Short mmCIF file of C-alpha atoms and ligand atoms in Angstrom, two decimals:
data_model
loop_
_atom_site.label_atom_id
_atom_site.label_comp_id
_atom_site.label_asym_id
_atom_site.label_seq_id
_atom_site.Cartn_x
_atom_site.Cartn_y
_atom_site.Cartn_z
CA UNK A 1 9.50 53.10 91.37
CA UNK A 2 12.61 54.86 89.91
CA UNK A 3 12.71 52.10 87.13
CA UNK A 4 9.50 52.43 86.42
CA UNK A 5 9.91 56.42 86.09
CA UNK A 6 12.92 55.44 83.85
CA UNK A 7 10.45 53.72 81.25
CA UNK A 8 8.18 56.20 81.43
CA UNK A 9 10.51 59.01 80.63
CA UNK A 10 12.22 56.85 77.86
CA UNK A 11 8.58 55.75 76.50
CA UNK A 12 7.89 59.79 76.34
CA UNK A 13 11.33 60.43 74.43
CA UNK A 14 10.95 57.60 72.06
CA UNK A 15 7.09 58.35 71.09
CA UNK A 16 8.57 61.77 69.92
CA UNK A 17 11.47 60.53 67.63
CA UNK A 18 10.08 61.49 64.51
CA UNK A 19 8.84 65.06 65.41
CA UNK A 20 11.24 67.63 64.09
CA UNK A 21 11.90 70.96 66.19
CA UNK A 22 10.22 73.81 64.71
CA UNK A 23 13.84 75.48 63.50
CA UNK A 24 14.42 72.66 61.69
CA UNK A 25 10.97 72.91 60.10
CA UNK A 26 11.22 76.48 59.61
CA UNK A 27 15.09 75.46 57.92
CA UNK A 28 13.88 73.27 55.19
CA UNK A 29 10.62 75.55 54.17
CA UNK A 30 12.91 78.55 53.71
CA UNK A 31 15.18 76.67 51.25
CA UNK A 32 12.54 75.05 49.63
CA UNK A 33 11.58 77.52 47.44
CA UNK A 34 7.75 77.99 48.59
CA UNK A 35 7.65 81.12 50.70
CA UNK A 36 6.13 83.88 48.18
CA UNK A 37 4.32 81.86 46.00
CA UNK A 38 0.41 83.26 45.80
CA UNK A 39 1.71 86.13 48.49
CA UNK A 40 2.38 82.94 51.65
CA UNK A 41 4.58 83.61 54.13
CA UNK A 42 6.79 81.25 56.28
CA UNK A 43 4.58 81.39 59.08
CA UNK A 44 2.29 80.33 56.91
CA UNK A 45 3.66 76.84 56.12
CA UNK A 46 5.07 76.21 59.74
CA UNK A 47 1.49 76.79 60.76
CA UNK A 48 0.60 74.53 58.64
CA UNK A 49 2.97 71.80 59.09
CA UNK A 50 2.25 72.05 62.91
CA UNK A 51 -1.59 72.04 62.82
CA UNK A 52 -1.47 69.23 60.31
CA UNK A 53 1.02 66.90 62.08
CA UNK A 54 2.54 68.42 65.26
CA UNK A 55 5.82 68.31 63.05
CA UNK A 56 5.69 64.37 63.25
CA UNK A 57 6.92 63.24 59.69
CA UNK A 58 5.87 59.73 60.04
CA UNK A 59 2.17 60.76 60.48
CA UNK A 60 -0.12 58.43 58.70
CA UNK A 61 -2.85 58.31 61.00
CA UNK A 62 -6.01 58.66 57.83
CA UNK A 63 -4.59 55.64 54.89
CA UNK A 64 -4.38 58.41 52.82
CA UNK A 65 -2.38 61.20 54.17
CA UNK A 66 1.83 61.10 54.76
CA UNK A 67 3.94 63.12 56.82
CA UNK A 68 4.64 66.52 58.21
CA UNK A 69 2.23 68.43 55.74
CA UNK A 70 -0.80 65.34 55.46
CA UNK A 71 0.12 65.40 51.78
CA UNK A 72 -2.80 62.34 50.52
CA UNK A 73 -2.63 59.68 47.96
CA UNK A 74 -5.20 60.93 45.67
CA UNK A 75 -3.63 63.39 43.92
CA UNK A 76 0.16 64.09 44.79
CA UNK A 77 2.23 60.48 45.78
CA UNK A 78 1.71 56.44 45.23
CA UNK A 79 0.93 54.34 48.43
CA UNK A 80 0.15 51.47 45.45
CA UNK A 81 -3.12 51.05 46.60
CA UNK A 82 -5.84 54.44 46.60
CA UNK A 83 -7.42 54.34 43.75
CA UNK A 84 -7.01 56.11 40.59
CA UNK A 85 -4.15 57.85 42.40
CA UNK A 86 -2.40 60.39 40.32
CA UNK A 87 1.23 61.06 42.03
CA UNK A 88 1.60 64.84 40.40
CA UNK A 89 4.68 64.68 43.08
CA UNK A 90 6.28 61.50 41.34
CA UNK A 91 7.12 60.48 44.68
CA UNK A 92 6.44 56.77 46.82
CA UNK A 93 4.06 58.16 49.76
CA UNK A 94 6.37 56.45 51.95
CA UNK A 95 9.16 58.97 51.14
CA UNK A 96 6.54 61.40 53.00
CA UNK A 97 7.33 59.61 56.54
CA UNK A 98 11.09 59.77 56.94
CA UNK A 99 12.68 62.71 58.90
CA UNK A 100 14.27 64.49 55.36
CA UNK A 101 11.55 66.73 54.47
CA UNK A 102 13.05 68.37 51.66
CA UNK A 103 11.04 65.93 49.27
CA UNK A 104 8.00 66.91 51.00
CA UNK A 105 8.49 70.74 50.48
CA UNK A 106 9.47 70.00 46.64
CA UNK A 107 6.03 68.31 46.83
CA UNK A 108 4.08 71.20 48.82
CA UNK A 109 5.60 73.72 45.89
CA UNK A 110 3.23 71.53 43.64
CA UNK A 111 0.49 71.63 45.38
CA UNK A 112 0.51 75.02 46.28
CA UNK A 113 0.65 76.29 42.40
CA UNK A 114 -2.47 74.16 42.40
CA UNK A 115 -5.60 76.99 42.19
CA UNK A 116 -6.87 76.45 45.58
CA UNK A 117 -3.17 77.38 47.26
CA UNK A 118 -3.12 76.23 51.11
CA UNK A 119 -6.95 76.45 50.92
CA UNK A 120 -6.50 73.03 50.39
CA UNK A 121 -5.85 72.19 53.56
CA UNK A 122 -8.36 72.06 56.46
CA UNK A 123 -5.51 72.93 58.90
CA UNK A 124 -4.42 75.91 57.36
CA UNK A 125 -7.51 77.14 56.63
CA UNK A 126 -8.47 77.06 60.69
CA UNK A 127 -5.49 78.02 62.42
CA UNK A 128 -3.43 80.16 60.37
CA UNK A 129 -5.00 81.63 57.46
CA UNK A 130 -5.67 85.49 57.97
CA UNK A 131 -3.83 84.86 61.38
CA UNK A 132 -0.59 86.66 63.17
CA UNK A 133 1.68 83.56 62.22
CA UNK A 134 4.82 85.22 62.80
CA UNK A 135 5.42 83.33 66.77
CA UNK A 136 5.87 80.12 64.52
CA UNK A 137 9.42 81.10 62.80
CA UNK A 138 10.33 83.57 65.92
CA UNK A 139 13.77 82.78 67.14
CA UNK A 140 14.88 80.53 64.37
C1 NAG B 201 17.33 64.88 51.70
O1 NAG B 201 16.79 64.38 50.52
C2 NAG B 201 17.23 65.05 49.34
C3 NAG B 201 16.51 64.41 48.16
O2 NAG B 201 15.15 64.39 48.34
C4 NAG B 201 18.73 64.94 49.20
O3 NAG B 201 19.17 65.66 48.08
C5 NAG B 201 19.41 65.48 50.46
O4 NAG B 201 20.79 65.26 50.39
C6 NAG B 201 18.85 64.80 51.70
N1 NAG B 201 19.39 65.44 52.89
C7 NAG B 201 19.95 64.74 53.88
C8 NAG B 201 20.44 65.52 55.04
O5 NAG B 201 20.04 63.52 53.85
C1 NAG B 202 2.32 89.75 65.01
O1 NAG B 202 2.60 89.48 66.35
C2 NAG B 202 3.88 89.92 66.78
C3 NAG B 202 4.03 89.55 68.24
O2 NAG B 202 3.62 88.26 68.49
C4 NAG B 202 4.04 91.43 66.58
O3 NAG B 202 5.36 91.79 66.91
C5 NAG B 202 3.78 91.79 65.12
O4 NAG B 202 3.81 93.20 64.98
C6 NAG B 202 2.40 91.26 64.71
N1 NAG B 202 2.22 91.52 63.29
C7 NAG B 202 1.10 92.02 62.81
C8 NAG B 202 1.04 92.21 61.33
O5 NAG B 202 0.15 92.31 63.52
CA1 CA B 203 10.69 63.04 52.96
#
């Protein structure tokens, strides 16, 4: 029984390896040059990155979307396989699944100066657009 508690507990841990704590979400958005742009905030792109991935950076649950912010294949990296992709990031989509997310913010400054802003996302526009975002930087 205790073993089997043991595996269960270690099965929890290891199922959450690639989720970064918020701080260090909150971290790597401040330095990345985004927070401003079209008037967003910081709790703005937290919200974000936790609505659209629960902070897991290896996320790649549709074929088409990678990482902490869901950034997809169409338009902003290259997976080498959607179709007609574009890559406006210049970036592999696989670099969108690995803990570093500086790479990803660079990316989410491009998309953002894109017309529709966060309104491109689904999971801002639900959760945290016109919202109180600030409990998602609080304390960090
Ligand atoms: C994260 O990646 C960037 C390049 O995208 C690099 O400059 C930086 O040193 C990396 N940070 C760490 C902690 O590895
Ligand atoms: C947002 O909520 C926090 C408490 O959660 C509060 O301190 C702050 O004043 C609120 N901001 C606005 C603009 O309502
Ligand atoms: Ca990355």
């Amino acid at each position: 029984m205790k073993i089997y508690l043991l595996f269960l507990v270690a099965f929890a841990l290891a199922g959450n390896s690639w989720a970064l704590d918020r701080c260090s979400v909150v971290r790597a958005i401040r330095r990345g040059g985004v927070v401003g742009i079209k008037g967003y905030t910081l709790g703005d792109y937290v919200c974000l990155a936790y609505h659209a991935s629960r902070y897991d950076t290896s996320l790649n649950r549709s074929p088409t979307e990678y990482g902490i912010f869901q950034i997809n294949s169409y338009w902003w990296c290259d997976d080498g396989k959607t179709p007609r992709r574009k890559n406006l990031c210049g970036l592999p989509c696989k670099n969108l699944l690995n803990t570093n997310i500086s790479d990803d913010v660079k990316c989410l400054k491009t998309i953002v100066s894109d017309p529709n802003g966060l309104g491109a996302w689904n999971a801002w526009k639900n959760n945290c657009k016109g919202k109180n975002v600030s409990s998602y930087v609080r304390g960090c």
